Amino acid sequence: MTLKRLSVVLLACLTLSACGGVDPNSPLGQRKAIFKQMLKTGEDLGGMLRGRIPFDGPKFTEGAVKLDALSHEPWKHFPSVREEDHTSAKDDVWQRQARFQEMARTLEAATGELVIASKVQPYKASNLGPAVQKVEDACSACHKEFRDH
């Protein structure tokens, strides 16, 4: 009897825990995954410049290219109308699409400039730092305007 009750409780817990997840194939799930990759890549680049991670020029360039490619991806996963799922995006994403798209293009331009800066030899923080800062500023500006926390 105890094993049967324990099985029922365990099954109920597993079922409830699955309810709160985001479908990784949904637009929300896909853009969240891209944004997480962008964050990780950007943190690695910033970490190299700020001494948290040993600087490796070729890896830095590789990361800049990856970040640039990723920066073009999340926007296609914002549907034309707001989803029912809980999202960190403010309603302004859908109400002010022109501004949102403008900020997306600003980020894409900044990551493109970072790729160019990352290919200049020899690698110098004085070349790379401002380019990384421009990417970070573009991310931050969009978050302040369109993210709900």
PDB file of C-alpha atoms in Angstrom:
ATOM      1  CA  MET A   1       0.000   0.000   0.000  1.00  0.00           C
ATOM      2  CA  THR A   2       2.801   2.435   0.873  1.00  0.00           C
ATOM      3  CA  LEU A   3       4.602   1.797  -2.430  1.00  0.00           C
ATOM      4  CA  LYS A   4       1.389   2.479  -4.346  1.00  0.00           C
ATOM      5  CA  ARG A   5       0.824   5.798  -2.517  1.00  0.00           C
ATOM      6  CA  LEU A   6       4.453   6.799  -2.978  1.00  0.00           C
ATOM      7  CA  SER A   7       4.183   6.072  -6.708  1.00  0.00           C
ATOM      8  CA  VAL A   8       1.053   8.214  -6.996  1.00  0.00           C
ATOM      9  CA  VAL A   9       2.692  11.122  -5.135  1.00  0.00           C
ATOM     10  CA  LEU A  10       5.853  10.832  -7.233  1.00  0.00           C
ATOM     11  CA  LEU A  11       3.837  10.781 -10.453  1.00  0.00           C
ATOM     12  CA  ALA A  12       1.861  13.840  -9.336  1.00  0.00           C
ATOM     13  CA  CYS A  13       5.075  15.726  -8.508  1.00  0.00           C
ATOM     14  CA  LEU A  14       6.614  14.885 -11.858  1.00  0.00           C
ATOM     15  CA  THR A  15       3.472  15.952 -13.682  1.00  0.00           C
ATOM     16  CA  LEU A  16       3.313  19.281 -11.841  1.00  0.00           C
ATOM     17  CA  SER A  17       6.990  20.016 -12.380  1.00  0.00           C
ATOM     18  CA  ALA A  18       6.585  19.512 -16.123  1.00  0.00           C
ATOM     19  CA  CYS A  19       3.783  22.085 -16.292  1.00  0.00           C
ATOM     20  CA  GLY A  20       6.035  25.067 -15.574  1.00  0.00           C
ATOM     21  CA  GLY A  21       8.526  24.447 -18.369  1.00  0.00           C
ATOM     22  CA  VAL A  22       8.770  26.225 -21.684  1.00  0.00           C
ATOM     23  CA  ASP A  23       8.411  24.136 -24.823  1.00  0.00           C
ATOM     24  CA  PRO A  24      11.907  24.302 -26.376  1.00  0.00           C
ATOM     25  CA  ASN A  25      10.322  24.210 -29.851  1.00  0.00           C
ATOM     26  CA  SER A  26       8.025  27.174 -29.183  1.00  0.00           C
ATOM     27  CA  PRO A  27       9.053  30.639 -30.341  1.00  0.00           C
ATOM     28  CA  LEU A  28       9.635  31.598 -26.695  1.00  0.00           C
ATOM     29  CA  GLY A  29      11.757  28.503 -26.065  1.00  0.00           C
ATOM     30  CA  GLN A  30      13.798  29.045 -29.205  1.00  0.00           C
ATOM     31  CA  ARG A  31      14.585  32.687 -28.559  1.00  0.00           C
ATOM     32  CA  LYS A  32      15.382  31.993 -24.892  1.00  0.00           C
ATOM     33  CA  ALA A  33      17.909  29.369 -26.007  1.00  0.00           C
ATOM     34  CA  ILE A  34      19.499  31.823 -28.445  1.00  0.00           C
ATOM     35  CA  PHE A  35      19.658  34.596 -25.860  1.00  0.00           C
ATOM     36  CA  LYS A  36      21.336  32.199 -23.400  1.00  0.00           C
ATOM     37  CA  GLN A  37      23.960  31.311 -26.014  1.00  0.00           C
ATOM     38  CA  MET A  38      24.498  35.009 -26.712  1.00  0.00           C
ATOM     39  CA  LEU A  39      24.915  35.728 -23.001  1.00  0.00           C
ATOM     40  CA  LYS A  40      27.433  32.917 -22.521  1.00  0.00           C
ATOM     41  CA  THR A  41      29.441  33.938 -25.583  1.00  0.00           C
ATOM     42  CA  GLY A  42      29.411  37.613 -24.621  1.00  0.00           C
ATOM     43  CA  GLU A  43      30.450  36.808 -21.044  1.00  0.00           C
ATOM     44  CA  ASP A  44      33.402  34.794 -22.353  1.00  0.00           C
ATOM     45  CA  LEU A  45      34.531  37.679 -24.568  1.00  0.00           C
ATOM     46  CA  GLY A  46      34.168  40.207 -21.768  1.00  0.00           C
ATOM     47  CA  GLY A  47      35.899  37.802 -19.397  1.00  0.00           C
ATOM     48  CA  MET A  48      38.909  37.586 -21.692  1.00  0.00           C
ATOM     49  CA  LEU A  49      39.191  41.363 -21.838  1.00  0.00           C
ATOM     50  CA  ARG A  50      38.685  41.838 -18.118  1.00  0.00           C
ATOM     51  CA  GLY A  51      41.108  39.115 -17.047  1.00  0.00           C
ATOM     52  CA  ARG A  52      38.578  36.613 -15.679  1.00  0.00           C
ATOM     53  CA  ILE A  53      39.477  34.191 -18.474  1.00  0.00           C
ATOM     54  CA  PRO A  54      42.924  33.914 -20.080  1.00  0.00           C
ATOM     55  CA  PHE A  55      42.958  35.877 -23.328  1.00  0.00           C
ATOM     56  CA  ASP A  56      43.160  33.725 -26.455  1.00  0.00           C
ATOM     57  CA  GLY A  57      43.085  35.767 -29.681  1.00  0.00           C
ATOM     58  CA  PRO A  58      41.800  33.082 -32.049  1.00  0.00           C
ATOM     59  CA  LYS A  59      39.130  32.011 -29.522  1.00  0.00           C
ATOM     60  CA  PHE A  60      38.136  35.646 -29.093  1.00  0.00           C
ATOM     61  CA  THR A  61      37.684  36.009 -32.858  1.00  0.00           C
ATOM     62  CA  GLU A  62      35.757  32.737 -32.973  1.00  0.00           C
ATOM     63  CA  GLY A  63      33.489  33.990 -30.185  1.00  0.00           C
ATOM     64  CA  ALA A  64      32.937  37.321 -31.941  1.00  0.00           C
ATOM     65  CA  VAL A  65      31.911  35.510 -35.139  1.00  0.00           C
ATOM     66  CA  LYS A  66      29.579  33.236 -33.147  1.00  0.00           C
ATOM     67  CA  LEU A  67      28.017  36.197 -31.335  1.00  0.00           C
ATOM     68  CA  ASP A  68      27.499  37.998 -34.628  1.00  0.00           C
ATOM     69  CA  ALA A  69      25.730  34.981 -36.128  1.00  0.00           C
ATOM     70  CA  LEU A  70      23.570  34.564 -33.025  1.00  0.00           C
ATOM     71  CA  SER A  71      22.648  38.259 -32.995  1.00  0.00           C
ATOM     72  CA  HIS A  72      20.660  37.783 -36.211  1.00  0.00           C
ATOM     73  CA  GLU A  73      18.618  34.842 -34.931  1.00  0.00           C
ATOM     74  CA  PRO A  74      16.282  35.634 -32.010  1.00  0.00           C
ATOM     75  CA  TRP A  75      14.152  38.226 -33.808  1.00  0.00           C
ATOM     76  CA  LYS A  76      12.505  35.675 -36.090  1.00  0.00           C
ATOM     77  CA  HIS A  77      11.196  33.905 -32.982  1.00  0.00           C
ATOM     78  CA  PHE A  78       9.053  36.839 -31.874  1.00  0.00           C
ATOM     79  CA  PRO A  79       5.600  36.039 -33.284  1.00  0.00           C
ATOM     80  CA  SER A  80       3.459  38.840 -34.686  1.00  0.00           C
ATOM     81  CA  VAL A  81       1.236  38.715 -31.582  1.00  0.00           C
ATOM     82  CA  ARG A  82       2.238  38.222 -27.963  1.00  0.00           C
ATOM     83  CA  GLU A  83       2.224  34.642 -26.718  1.00  0.00           C
ATOM     84  CA  GLU A  84       0.091  33.399 -23.858  1.00  0.00           C
ATOM     85  CA  ASP A  85       3.200  31.981 -22.138  1.00  0.00           C
ATOM     86  CA  HIS A  86       4.910  34.079 -19.482  1.00  0.00           C
ATOM     87  CA  THR A  87       7.691  35.964 -21.191  1.00  0.00           C
ATOM     88  CA  SER A  88      10.174  38.604 -20.059  1.00  0.00           C
ATOM     89  CA  ALA A  89       9.293  40.726 -23.086  1.00  0.00           C
ATOM     90  CA  LYS A  90       7.138  43.784 -22.413  1.00  0.00           C
ATOM     91  CA  ASP A  91       4.029  44.432 -24.483  1.00  0.00           C
ATOM     92  CA  ASP A  92       6.035  47.213 -26.150  1.00  0.00           C
ATOM     93  CA  VAL A  93       7.835  44.569 -28.237  1.00  0.00           C
ATOM     94  CA  TRP A  94       4.595  44.092 -30.152  1.00  0.00           C
ATOM     95  CA  GLN A  95       3.214  47.612 -29.795  1.00  0.00           C
ATOM     96  CA  ARG A  96       6.396  49.376 -30.916  1.00  0.00           C
ATOM     97  CA  GLN A  97       7.737  46.959 -33.524  1.00  0.00           C
ATOM     98  CA  ALA A  98       9.629  49.592 -35.528  1.00  0.00           C
ATOM     99  CA  ARG A  99      11.648  50.653 -32.477  1.00  0.00           C
ATOM    100  CA  PHE A 100      12.232  47.042 -31.436  1.00  0.00           C
ATOM    101  CA  GLN A 101      13.501  46.166 -34.920  1.00  0.00           C
ATOM    102  CA  GLU A 102      15.700  49.278 -34.951  1.00  0.00           C
ATOM    103  CA  MET A 103      17.342  48.170 -31.710  1.00  0.00           C
ATOM    104  CA  ALA A 104      17.808  44.649 -33.093  1.00  0.00           C
ATOM    105  CA  ARG A 105      19.632  46.104 -36.120  1.00  0.00           C
ATOM    106  CA  THR A 106      21.782  48.214 -33.758  1.00  0.00           C
ATOM    107  CA  LEU A 107      22.891  45.057 -31.964  1.00  0.00           C
ATOM    108  CA  GLU A 108      23.585  43.282 -35.251  1.00  0.00           C
ATOM    109  CA  ALA A 109      25.705  46.226 -36.418  1.00  0.00           C
ATOM    110  CA  ALA A 110      27.630  46.257 -33.133  1.00  0.00           C
ATOM    111  CA  THR A 111      28.410  42.531 -33.337  1.00  0.00           C
ATOM    112  CA  GLY A 112      29.523  43.004 -36.948  1.00  0.00           C
ATOM    113  CA  GLU A 113      31.913  45.747 -35.830  1.00  0.00           C
ATOM    114  CA  LEU A 114      33.188  43.429 -33.098  1.00  0.00           C
ATOM    115  CA  VAL A 115      34.035  40.784 -35.698  1.00  0.00           C
ATOM    116  CA  ILE A 116      36.022  43.355 -37.677  1.00  0.00           C
ATOM    117  CA  ALA A 117      37.862  44.562 -34.558  1.00  0.00           C
ATOM    118  CA  SER A 118      38.629  40.980 -33.522  1.00  0.00           C
ATOM    119  CA  LYS A 119      40.493  40.322 -36.760  1.00  0.00           C
ATOM    120  CA  VAL A 120      42.966  43.187 -36.306  1.00  0.00           C
ATOM    121  CA  GLN A 121      46.393  41.845 -35.409  1.00  0.00           C
ATOM    122  CA  PRO A 122      48.034  42.127 -32.988  1.00  0.00           C
ATOM    123  CA  TYR A 123      45.136  41.811 -30.571  1.00  0.00           C
ATOM    124  CA  LYS A 124      44.827  44.893 -28.383  1.00  0.00           C
ATOM    125  CA  ALA A 125      42.373  45.597 -25.610  1.00  0.00           C
ATOM    126  CA  SER A 126      42.283  49.189 -26.852  1.00  0.00           C
ATOM    127  CA  ASN A 127      40.729  47.917 -30.124  1.00  0.00           C
ATOM    128  CA  LEU A 128      38.548  45.188 -28.677  1.00  0.00           C
ATOM    129  CA  GLY A 129      37.283  46.855 -25.504  1.00  0.00           C
ATOM    130  CA  PRO A 130      35.216  49.594 -27.178  1.00  0.00           C
ATOM    131  CA  ALA A 131      33.711  47.072 -29.611  1.00  0.00           C
ATOM    132  CA  VAL A 132      32.685  44.736 -26.772  1.00  0.00           C
ATOM    133  CA  GLN A 133      31.299  47.699 -24.834  1.00  0.00           C
ATOM    134  CA  LYS A 134      29.211  48.738 -27.840  1.00  0.00           C
ATOM    135  CA  VAL A 135      27.659  45.248 -27.985  1.00  0.00           C
ATOM    136  CA  GLU A 136      27.012  45.262 -24.231  1.00  0.00           C
ATOM    137  CA  ASP A 137      25.450  48.731 -24.463  1.00  0.00           C
ATOM    138  CA  ALA A 138      23.161  47.632 -27.306  1.00  0.00           C
ATOM    139  CA  CYS A 139      21.978  44.645 -25.271  1.00  0.00           C
ATOM    140  CA  SER A 140      21.447  46.752 -22.167  1.00  0.00           C
ATOM    141  CA  ALA A 141      19.520  49.488 -23.996  1.00  0.00           C
ATOM    142  CA  CYS A 142      17.116  46.989 -25.513  1.00  0.00           C
ATOM    143  CA  HIS A 143      16.626  45.224 -22.176  1.00  0.00           C
ATOM    144  CA  LYS A 144      15.832  48.528 -20.453  1.00  0.00           C
ATOM    145  CA  GLU A 145      13.271  49.440 -23.074  1.00  0.00           C
ATOM    146  CA  PHE A 146      11.693  46.070 -23.895  1.00  0.00           C
ATOM    147  CA  ARG A 147      12.412  43.566 -21.119  1.00  0.00           C
ATOM    148  CA  ASP A 148      10.202  43.123 -18.079  1.00  0.00           C
ATOM    149  CA  HIS A 149      13.012  42.944 -15.454  1.00  0.00           C
TER     150      HIS A 149
END
